[in-house]
XYZ file of N, CA and C in Angstrom:
738
model
N 194.201 -6.543 77.898
C 193.302 -7.527 77.308
C 193.137 -8.734 78.219
N 191.970 -9.324 78.168
C 191.734 -10.529 78.950
C 192.393 -11.708 78.251
N 192.676 -12.751 78.995
C 193.356 -13.895 78.400
C 192.619 -15.169 78.734
N 192.891 -16.193 77.973
C 192.291 -17.501 78.211
C 193.331 -18.435 78.779
N 192.909 -19.305 79.701
C 193.806 -20.266 80.335
C 193.333 -21.664 79.987
N 194.144 -22.482 79.318
C 193.704 -23.842 78.991
C 193.626 -24.705 80.232
N 192.621 -25.543 80.278
C 192.414 -26.451 81.408
C 192.387 -27.880 80.888
N 193.178 -28.766 81.485
C 193.143 -30.178 81.118
C 191.843 -30.778 81.612
N 191.134 -31.551 80.768
C 189.793 -32.011 81.099
C 189.650 -33.514 81.281
N 190.658 -34.295 80.974
C 190.479 -35.743 80.892
C 189.317 -36.016 79.938
N 188.273 -36.720 80.394
C 187.167 -37.045 79.492
C 185.883 -36.323 79.880
N 185.999 -35.240 80.645
C 184.826 -34.557 81.165
C 184.424 -33.413 80.245
N 183.105 -33.217 80.063
C 182.626 -32.127 79.229
C 182.940 -30.797 79.884
N 183.059 -29.745 79.065
C 183.403 -28.429 79.584
C 182.590 -27.366 78.889
N 182.506 -26.160 79.473
C 181.788 -25.065 78.830
C 182.357 -24.765 77.456
N 181.495 -24.357 76.525
C 181.921 -24.112 75.154
C 181.975 -22.627 74.800
N 181.684 -21.721 75.715
C 181.706 -20.313 75.367
C 182.546 -19.532 76.360
N 183.155 -18.450 75.892
C 183.993 -17.617 76.734
C 183.181 -16.442 77.241
N 183.846 -15.551 77.970
C 183.143 -14.391 78.503
C 182.577 -13.522 77.396
N 183.169 -13.571 76.223
C 182.676 -12.766 75.109
C 181.539 -13.445 74.374
N 181.238 -14.714 74.728
C 180.158 -15.430 74.080
C 180.586 -16.149 72.820
N 181.862 -16.054 72.461
C 182.330 -16.716 71.237
C 182.608 -18.193 71.517
N 182.489 -18.973 70.458
C 182.765 -20.409 70.565
C 184.237 -20.620 70.875
N 184.545 -21.544 71.741
C 185.943 -21.815 72.071
C 186.146 -23.316 72.220
N 187.394 -23.781 72.157
C 187.666 -25.215 72.314
C 187.206 -25.714 73.667
N 186.836 -27.004 73.780
C 186.302 -27.529 75.031
C 187.288 -27.453 76.185
N 188.601 -27.371 75.908
C 189.555 -27.333 77.005
C 189.666 -25.938 77.624
N 189.022 -24.922 77.031
C 189.105 -23.574 77.564
C 188.022 -23.389 78.610
N 188.332 -23.670 79.852
C 187.322 -23.614 80.897
C 187.641 -22.549 81.934
N 188.615 -21.671 81.646
C 188.968 -20.630 82.603
C 189.406 -19.383 81.865
N 189.192 -18.232 82.517
C 189.640 -16.962 81.949
C 190.240 -16.119 83.055
N 191.108 -15.178 82.685
C 191.743 -14.347 83.687
C 191.768 -12.898 83.235
N 191.917 -12.002 84.190
C 192.087 -10.586 83.894
C 193.375 -10.130 84.550
N 194.139 -9.247 83.914
C 195.413 -8.798 84.480
C 195.189 -7.920 85.700
N 196.212 -7.797 86.507
C 196.132 -6.954 87.694
C 195.978 -5.492 87.291
N 195.193 -4.760 88.063
C 195.018 -3.335 87.819
C 196.265 -2.583 88.272
N 196.400 -1.355 87.825
C 197.535 -0.528 88.204
C 197.577 -0.380 89.719
N 198.757 -0.623 90.277
C 198.912 -0.579 91.718
C 198.759 -1.926 92.387
N 198.260 -2.940 91.624
C 198.067 -4.285 92.173
C 198.970 -5.316 91.480
N 199.977 -4.818 90.743
C 200.800 -5.736 89.959
C 201.521 -6.763 90.824
N 201.886 -6.393 92.024
C 202.644 -7.299 92.901
C 201.765 -8.036 93.906
N 200.463 -7.803 93.829
C 199.550 -8.502 94.741
C 199.326 -9.936 94.274
N 199.099 -10.831 95.208
C 198.866 -12.236 94.864
C 197.569 -12.388 94.084
N 197.554 -13.199 93.031
C 196.324 -13.417 92.255
C 195.238 -14.065 93.116
N 194.009 -13.845 92.735
C 192.866 -14.465 93.409
C 192.148 -15.352 92.400
N 191.846 -16.577 92.809
C 191.126 -17.517 91.957
C 189.649 -17.500 92.356
N 188.778 -17.306 91.387
C 187.335 -17.386 91.606
C 186.803 -18.606 90.871
N 185.888 -19.318 91.496
C 185.402 -20.564 90.886
C 183.903 -20.710 91.064
N 183.265 -21.284 90.054
C 181.852 -21.615 90.121
C 181.537 -22.633 89.038
N 180.409 -23.287 89.155
C 180.085 -24.320 88.169
C 178.971 -23.873 87.240
N 179.013 -24.412 86.029
C 178.096 -24.002 84.962
C 176.825 -24.842 84.904
N 176.936 -26.127 85.236
C 175.784 -27.017 85.083
C 174.744 -26.759 86.172
N 173.499 -27.107 85.863
C 172.382 -26.849 86.758
C 171.570 -28.126 87.006
N 170.683 -28.061 87.991
C 169.759 -29.164 88.263
C 168.551 -28.999 87.353
N 168.411 -29.864 86.391
C 167.342 -29.730 85.384
C 166.213 -30.705 85.687
N 165.260 -30.261 86.478
C 164.095 -31.065 86.823
C 162.902 -30.582 86.016
N 161.983 -31.491 85.696
C 160.769 -31.095 84.988
C 159.580 -31.886 85.512
N 158.387 -31.334 85.297
C 157.165 -31.963 85.747
C 156.840 -33.181 84.895
N 156.135 -34.136 85.488
C 155.710 -35.299 84.716
C 154.781 -34.823 83.602
N 154.981 -35.327 82.413
C 154.186 -34.896 81.276
C 154.850 -33.814 80.451
N 155.871 -33.179 80.990
C 156.599 -32.152 80.236
C 157.486 -32.835 79.204
N 157.331 -32.469 77.949
C 158.045 -33.138 76.859
C 159.352 -32.448 76.488
N 159.723 -31.422 77.185
C 160.918 -30.658 76.831
C 162.179 -31.491 77.009
N 163.063 -31.457 76.017
C 164.363 -32.102 76.100
C 165.340 -31.092 76.685
N 165.618 -31.217 77.979
C 166.433 -30.210 78.650
C 167.907 -30.292 78.292
N 168.299 -31.301 77.523
C 169.666 -31.371 77.008
C 169.823 -30.509 75.764
N 168.710 -30.204 75.076
C 168.797 -29.506 73.794
C 167.946 -28.243 73.720
N 166.868 -28.168 74.503
C 165.933 -27.056 74.386
C 166.095 -26.060 75.524
N 165.812 -24.794 75.227
C 165.858 -23.760 76.233
C 164.624 -23.758 77.109
N 164.630 -22.914 78.129
C 163.517 -22.831 79.060
C 162.423 -21.909 78.526
N 161.188 -22.154 78.947
C 160.072 -21.267 78.633
C 159.824 -20.385 79.856
N 160.344 -19.169 79.796
C 160.284 -18.278 80.949
C 158.961 -17.529 81.010
N 158.522 -17.243 82.224
C 157.310 -16.477 82.449
C 157.511 -15.621 83.696
N 156.709 -14.582 83.836
C 156.808 -13.682 84.995
C 155.449 -13.539 85.642
N 155.430 -13.609 86.961
C 154.183 -13.477 87.697
C 154.444 -12.767 89.016
N 153.801 -11.631 89.187
C 153.946 -10.840 90.415
C 155.404 -10.528 90.748
N 156.170 -10.242 89.713
C 157.564 -9.865 89.926
C 158.532 -11.020 90.041
N 158.045 -12.257 89.933
C 158.902 -13.436 90.019
C 159.029 -14.086 88.642
N 160.243 -14.477 88.299
C 160.488 -15.173 87.042
C 160.525 -16.675 87.314
N 159.821 -17.434 86.493
C 159.840 -18.888 86.638
C 159.839 -19.528 85.260
N 160.033 -20.842 85.214
C 160.028 -21.576 83.949
C 158.820 -22.505 83.920
N 158.138 -22.558 82.797
C 156.947 -23.383 82.652
C 157.323 -24.860 82.521
N 156.843 -25.682 83.435
C 157.034 -27.122 83.349
C 158.373 -27.637 83.811
N 159.317 -26.740 84.109
C 160.657 -27.167 84.509
C 161.166 -26.276 85.635
N 162.291 -26.672 86.207
C 162.973 -25.771 87.124
C 163.544 -24.612 86.319
N 163.754 -23.511 86.989
C 164.413 -22.374 86.348
C 165.898 -22.669 86.190
N 166.347 -23.691 86.880
C 167.748 -24.059 86.872
C 168.288 -23.973 88.276
N 168.027 -24.992 89.101
C 168.561 -24.991 90.449
C 170.076 -24.843 90.385
N 170.653 -24.141 91.359
C 172.043 -23.685 91.242
C 172.095 -22.821 89.981
N 171.568 -21.629 90.097
C 171.204 -20.841 88.923
C 172.333 -20.090 88.233
N 173.561 -20.500 88.414
C 174.654 -19.887 87.665
C 175.096 -18.540 88.201
N 174.763 -18.227 89.466
C 175.113 -16.919 89.998
C 176.621 -16.720 90.025
N 177.373 -17.783 90.311
C 178.836 -17.655 90.354
C 179.385 -17.292 88.981
N 178.861 -17.942 87.944
C 179.306 -17.647 86.577
C 178.957 -16.212 86.225
N 177.742 -15.768 86.597
C 177.324 -14.396 86.299
C 178.233 -13.379 86.978
N 178.576 -13.626 88.233
C 179.432 -12.691 88.957
C 180.834 -12.639 88.351
N 181.365 -13.792 87.967
C 182.703 -13.805 87.379
C 182.727 -13.083 86.035
N 181.714 -13.315 85.214
C 181.657 -12.639 83.916
C 181.530 -11.129 84.102
N 180.787 -10.719 85.130
C 180.653 -9.287 85.402
C 181.989 -8.685 85.798
N 182.762 -9.399 86.617
C 184.077 -8.901 87.018
C 185.033 -8.836 85.834
N 184.974 -9.839 84.972
C 185.852 -9.841 83.800
C 185.513 -8.697 82.845
N 184.269 -8.305 82.818
C 183.842 -7.239 81.911
C 184.051 -5.847 82.505
N 184.343 -5.783 83.796
C 184.492 -4.492 84.471
C 185.807 -3.831 84.086
N 185.729 -2.636 83.540
C 186.930 -1.889 83.178
C 187.456 -1.125 84.395
N 188.773 -1.194 84.598
C 189.394 -0.455 85.693
C 189.083 -1.011 87.065
N 188.779 -2.285 87.162
C 188.474 -2.900 88.457
C 189.717 -2.862 89.351
N 189.648 -2.241 90.525
C 190.823 -2.170 91.416
C 191.054 -3.505 92.107
N 191.744 -4.399 91.450
C 191.925 -5.756 91.974
C 193.196 -6.361 91.405
N 193.756 -7.342 92.105
C 194.891 -8.082 91.545
C 194.430 -8.946 90.375
N 195.340 -9.707 89.815
C 194.999 -10.621 88.729
C 193.899 -11.573 89.209
N 192.852 -11.713 88.414
C 191.760 -12.625 88.724
C 191.814 -13.824 87.786
N 191.743 -15.009 88.342
C 191.695 -16.237 87.554
C 190.329 -16.873 87.797
N 189.479 -16.807 86.801
C 188.093 -17.261 86.944
C 187.925 -18.639 86.317
N 187.512 -19.589 87.122
C 187.368 -20.974 86.673
C 185.891 -21.350 86.640
N 185.422 -21.829 85.504
C 184.045 -22.316 85.364
C 184.114 -23.828 85.172
N 183.686 -24.569 86.163
C 183.763 -26.028 86.098
C 182.445 -26.615 85.606
N 182.513 -27.842 85.139
C 181.334 -28.550 84.634
C 181.072 -29.793 85.478
N 179.895 -30.358 85.311
C 179.529 -31.641 85.936
C 179.656 -31.629 87.463
N 179.403 -30.480 88.069
C 179.442 -30.413 89.531
C 178.282 -31.184 90.138
N 177.117 -31.091 89.497
C 175.896 -31.670 90.053
C 175.942 -33.195 90.140
N 176.751 -33.818 89.324
C 176.770 -35.291 89.297
C 178.053 -35.861 89.872
N 178.802 -35.072 90.641
C 179.984 -35.614 91.289
C 181.213 -34.737 91.225
N 181.060 -33.465 90.882
C 182.193 -32.539 90.816
C 183.279 -33.047 89.880
N 182.846 -33.635 88.766
C 183.787 -34.248 87.834
C 184.648 -33.216 87.121
N 184.094 -32.041 86.831
C 184.880 -31.012 86.165
C 186.038 -30.550 87.023
N 185.782 -30.305 88.312
C 186.842 -29.884 89.221
C 187.892 -30.984 89.362
N 187.442 -32.226 89.399
C 188.368 -33.347 89.540
C 189.279 -33.472 88.324
N 188.791 -33.049 87.162
C 189.567 -33.217 85.931
C 190.525 -32.069 85.669
N 190.488 -31.029 86.462
C 191.308 -29.854 86.187
C 192.792 -30.083 86.446
N 193.601 -29.443 85.631
C 195.046 -29.402 85.846
C 195.338 -28.115 86.613
N 195.520 -28.221 87.910
C 195.697 -27.041 88.757
C 197.006 -26.310 88.503
N 197.944 -26.942 87.803
C 199.249 -26.316 87.595
C 199.171 -25.074 86.725
N 198.059 -24.882 85.996
C 197.947 -23.706 85.131
C 197.579 -22.460 85.927
N 197.245 -22.618 87.201
C 196.840 -21.485 88.024
C 198.029 -20.933 88.790
N 198.110 -19.620 88.864
C 199.174 -18.996 89.647
C 198.685 -18.568 91.015
N 197.373 -18.397 91.169
C 196.810 -18.018 92.455
C 196.778 -19.184 93.426
N 196.860 -18.881 94.717
C 196.824 -19.919 95.749
C 195.688 -19.696 96.741
N 194.863 -18.673 96.509
C 193.665 -18.433 97.307
C 192.467 -18.542 96.373
N 191.567 -19.475 96.663
C 190.399 -19.700 95.821
C 189.132 -19.377 96.592
N 188.260 -18.591 95.971
C 186.954 -18.281 96.540
C 185.881 -18.914 95.678
N 185.096 -19.803 96.281
C 183.970 -20.404 95.575
C 182.776 -19.464 95.687
N 182.192 -19.123 94.553
C 181.108 -18.128 94.514
C 179.732 -18.763 94.378
N 179.600 -20.045 94.653
C 178.348 -20.757 94.425
C 177.401 -20.755 95.614
N 177.600 -19.881 96.571
C 176.720 -19.869 97.737
C 175.283 -19.553 97.339
N 174.340 -20.047 98.143
C 172.929 -19.776 97.877
C 172.519 -18.382 98.327
N 173.357 -17.724 99.128
C 173.001 -16.428 99.689
C 173.910 -15.341 99.151
N 173.310 -14.223 98.754
C 174.075 -13.115 98.207
C 175.030 -12.559 99.260
N 176.254 -12.246 98.811
C 177.231 -11.649 99.703
C 178.051 -12.648 100.478
N 177.912 -13.939 100.186
C 178.668 -14.974 100.902
C 179.594 -15.682 99.930
N 180.864 -15.806 100.297
C 181.848 -16.559 99.528
C 182.261 -17.768 100.355
N 182.509 -18.882 99.694
C 182.822 -20.129 100.385
C 184.280 -20.515 100.129
N 184.991 -20.854 101.186
C 186.410 -21.188 101.046
C 186.665 -22.671 101.289
N 185.619 -23.465 101.284
C 185.779 -24.914 101.399
C 184.723 -25.559 100.530
N 184.698 -26.869 100.518
C 183.813 -27.560 99.583
C 183.094 -28.712 100.278
N 181.819 -28.874 99.960
C 181.048 -30.011 100.460
C 181.049 -31.104 99.403
N 181.268 -32.318 99.814
C 181.285 -33.435 98.876
C 179.950 -34.143 98.829
N 179.891 -35.200 98.080
C 178.673 -35.983 97.958
C 179.022 -37.438 97.707
N 178.057 -38.292 97.857
C 178.270 -39.719 97.623
C 177.045 -40.313 96.946
N 177.267 -41.241 96.049
C 176.192 -41.953 95.375
C 176.294 -43.432 95.723
N 175.198 -44.014 96.158
C 175.184 -45.425 96.542
C 174.292 -46.217 95.591
N 174.770 -47.370 95.189
C 173.975 -48.291 94.383
C 173.681 -49.520 95.245
N 172.422 -49.737 95.580
C 172.018 -50.829 96.465
C 171.293 -51.906 95.668
N 171.624 -53.144 95.916
C 170.970 -54.268 95.235
C 170.418 -55.244 96.278
N 169.324 -55.887 95.916
C 168.705 -56.864 96.808
C 168.136 -58.005 95.965
N 168.502 -59.237 96.279
C 167.954 -60.373 95.520
C 166.439 -60.455 95.705
N 165.735 -60.668 94.612
C 164.281 -60.754 94.658
C 163.792 -62.063 94.041
N 162.673 -62.540 94.563
C 162.038 -63.720 93.995
C 160.779 -63.250 93.270
N 160.641 -63.611 92.015
C 159.483 -63.167 91.238
C 158.599 -64.364 90.881
N 157.338 -64.089 90.688
C 156.394 -65.112 90.251
C 155.229 -64.431 89.550
N 154.509 -65.170 88.752
C 153.391 -64.608 87.995
C 152.282 -64.157 88.939
N 151.665 -63.042 88.614
C 150.573 -62.517 89.423
C 149.297 -62.503 88.593
N 148.194 -62.924 89.192
C 146.921 -62.988 88.471
C 145.881 -62.023 89.012
N 146.218 -61.313 90.084
C 145.261 -60.382 90.683
C 145.131 -59.121 89.831
N 144.185 -58.276 90.191
C 143.954 -57.016 89.499
C 145.207 -56.129 89.573
N 145.605 -55.577 88.434
C 146.758 -54.694 88.411
C 146.368 -53.244 88.654
N 147.273 -52.512 89.320
C 147.001 -51.110 89.648
C 148.269 -50.273 89.435
N 148.065 -49.011 89.122
C 149.151 -48.038 89.065
C 148.871 -47.006 90.151
N 149.746 -46.917 91.138
C 149.567 -46.017 92.277
C 150.739 -45.041 92.324
N 150.447 -43.775 92.525
C 151.536 -42.805 92.528
C 151.334 -41.641 93.472
N 152.410 -40.974 93.733
C 152.429 -39.727 94.499
C 153.035 -38.676 93.586
N 152.400 -37.536 93.443
C 152.937 -36.486 92.577
C 152.544 -35.108 93.088
N 153.204 -34.111 92.549
C 152.862 -32.742 92.899
C 153.472 -32.232 94.190
N 154.491 -32.941 94.720
C 155.119 -32.459 95.947
C 156.040 -31.277 95.642
N 156.468 -30.602 96.663
C 157.270 -29.386 96.487
C 158.672 -29.692 95.975
N 159.274 -30.774 96.465
C 160.641 -31.100 96.057
C 161.634 -30.100 96.608
N 162.762 -29.953 95.914
C 163.795 -29.016 96.353
C 165.174 -29.612 96.212
N 166.171 -28.799 96.471
C 167.565 -29.229 96.383
C 167.938 -29.974 97.657
N 168.579 -31.112 97.515
C 168.904 -31.930 98.676
C 169.946 -31.274 99.567
N 170.678 -30.289 99.036
C 171.690 -29.634 99.850
C 171.190 -28.385 100.542
N 170.035 -27.870 100.130
C 169.549 -26.604 100.671
C 168.250 -26.784 101.448
N 167.290 -27.529 100.875
C 165.984 -27.694 101.525
C 165.841 -29.005 102.283
N 166.910 -29.773 102.400
C 166.804 -31.095 103.012
C 166.399 -31.015 104.486
N 166.638 -29.879 105.132
C 166.323 -29.738 106.559
C 164.972 -29.067 106.798
N 164.168 -28.905 105.761
C 162.899 -28.200 105.901
C 161.700 -29.134 106.024
N 161.967 -30.418 106.155
C 160.877 -31.366 106.389
C 159.983 -31.594 105.191
N 160.473 -31.352 103.992
C 159.647 -31.558 102.799
C 159.493 -33.047 102.505
N 158.310 -33.416 102.059
C 158.012 -34.823 101.809
C 158.845 -35.354 100.636
N 159.310 -36.574 100.785
C 160.030 -37.293 99.742
C 159.033 -38.268 99.109
N 158.779 -38.125 97.807
C 157.752 -38.942 97.147
C 158.042 -40.431 97.260
N 159.299 -40.828 97.190
C 159.637 -42.248 97.296
C 159.281 -42.793 98.683
N 159.653 -42.049 99.725
C 159.369 -42.495 101.087
C 157.870 -42.467 101.372
N 157.182 -41.455 100.856
C 155.742 -41.353 101.070
C 155.008 -42.529 100.428
N 155.363 -42.841 99.188
C 154.713 -43.954 98.493
C 155.026 -45.279 99.179
N 156.276 -45.466 99.604
C 156.645 -46.711 100.280
C 155.856 -46.890 101.577
N 155.647 -45.792 102.307
C 154.892 -45.868 103.557
C 153.441 -46.255 103.295
N 152.867 -45.735 102.217
C 151.488 -46.072 101.858
C 151.385 -47.547 101.469
N 152.292 -48.006 100.621
C 152.232 -49.390 100.146
C 152.459 -50.393 101.272
N 153.266 -50.014 102.267
C 153.563 -50.935 103.374
C 152.327 -51.280 104.174
N 151.289 -50.432 104.103
C 150.075 -50.675 104.883
C 148.954 -51.283 104.040
N 149.265 -51.642 102.788
C 148.228 -52.162 101.894
C 148.492 -53.619 101.519
N 147.436 -54.377 101.213
C 147.594 -55.771 100.779
C 147.962 -55.818 99.288
N 149.210 -55.612 98.977
C 149.631 -55.529 97.582
C 150.851 -56.411 97.338
N 151.074 -56.666 96.050
C 152.312 -57.320 95.601
C 152.925 -56.386 94.561
N 154.162 -56.036 94.795
C 154.822 -55.005 93.996
C 155.421 -55.578 92.727
N 155.189 -54.894 91.616
C 155.791 -55.279 90.346
C 156.950 -54.350 89.990
N 156.762 -53.057 90.168
C 157.819 -52.090 89.862
C 157.551 -50.803 90.617
N 158.610 -50.066 90.917
C 158.477 -48.764 91.569
C 159.577 -47.862 91.038
N 159.212 -46.614 90.801
C 160.179 -45.686 90.238
C 159.841 -44.271 90.682
N 160.841 -43.528 91.121
C 160.604 -42.156 91.555
C 161.872 -41.349 91.600
N 161.737 -40.046 91.401
C 162.895 -39.166 91.413
C 163.689 -39.276 90.131
N 164.414 -38.217 89.812
C 165.207 -38.237 88.587
C 166.622 -37.717 88.774
N 166.926 -37.132 89.940
C 168.250 -36.568 90.186
C 168.746 -37.000 91.560
N 170.049 -37.260 91.649
C 170.620 -37.658 92.928
C 170.481 -36.562 93.977
N 170.532 -35.304 93.548
C 170.554 -34.204 94.504
C 169.269 -33.381 94.521
N 168.164 -33.991 94.122
C 166.865 -33.316 94.184
C 165.895 -34.179 94.981
N 165.174 -33.575 95.903
C 164.172 -34.302 96.678
C 163.062 -34.745 95.738
N 162.776 -36.041 95.638
C 161.776 -36.530 94.671
C 160.410 -35.895 94.870
N 159.859 -35.388 93.778
C 158.527 -34.779 93.822
C 157.440 -35.753 93.402
N 157.821 -36.829 92.711
C 156.827 -37.781 92.213
C 157.408 -39.192 92.261
N 156.542 -40.164 92.475
C 156.952 -41.566 92.500
C 155.751 -42.411 92.084
N 156.003 -43.535 91.431
C 154.907 -44.360 90.918
C 155.248 -45.836 91.078
N 154.234 -46.632 91.357
C 154.411 -48.075 91.530
C 153.379 -48.831 90.699
N 153.800 -49.964 90.140
C 152.897 -50.916 89.487
C 152.758 -52.096 90.430
N 151.524 -52.500 90.702
C 151.319 -53.551 91.704
C 150.024 -54.299 91.416
N 149.825 -55.359 92.158
C 148.569 -56.116 92.084
C 147.996 -56.260 93.487
N 146.683 -56.432 93.554
C 146.032 -56.595 94.850
C 144.747 -57.399 94.673
N 144.489 -58.304 95.622
C 143.259 -59.092 95.634
C 142.155 -58.402 96.434
N 142.486 -57.316 97.113
C 141.501 -56.652 97.959
C 140.344 -56.107 97.131
N 139.126 -56.487 97.404
C 137.971 -56.001 96.609
C 137.717 -54.508 96.771
N 138.168 -53.962 97.885
C 137.931 -52.524 98.132
C 139.173 -51.697 97.888
N 140.096 -52.198 97.070
C 141.388 -51.510 96.917
C 141.198 -50.079 96.386
N 140.416 -49.922 95.340
C 140.223 -48.595 94.756
C 139.550 -47.653 95.760
N 138.636 -48.205 96.562
C 137.914 -47.374 97.522
C 138.831 -46.799 98.585
N 139.927 -47.459 98.833
C 140.862 -46.966 99.840
C 141.505 -45.645 99.455
N 141.447 -45.313 98.159
C 142.071 -44.078 97.666
C 141.028 -43.012 97.334
N 139.779 -43.314 97.640
C 138.704 -42.356 97.320
C 138.774 -41.150 98.251
């Protein structure tokens, strides 16, 4: 029989379902399978992957991605989600681990499968784990973007909060809303080297060449997603301002 391994979580959210799909306590974030016959004395192997995904959606999409499921569609053999991402970091590691746990007679040593949470926002689930519950000392991360590749190390990330003192004053010129939208976007860890346009940088470059006074600017929704849209509220005295965008 398969067994459950309790994981200490501190204050971090964790997966709520086991390999069987049944509801389980939030501290149950790992499962294991016993060694197959002939592998009883082999060292256990730890498999790890994260459950959370990059949930991006198009401007105007009203879906609450914290509570609602995806609207899937198929076109020319490709599956996609209407108005949202299909789920960047699509859970392939979790799928592979569940498949191994369900495999009867798998010729393998004891497998300890760990499903972590909150990887996308700082690897908080992995940071909260109590590693003492694991008996294995070799861990394979299954979250690679390419099939057939296992990762034995980890890439980190950093979040920066930048502040700049600003002087504000009332503006009486014509107000405008200027934006960039419809860009390709992508994952900052995978497509960052493909030269895809960043909506924030594109909009800033446009505004830098215009006679405007900025009121507000906002773009992007995820730390690890290349911004696809950005918008600014501004004023301008230029009589031909609208014509510049014709």
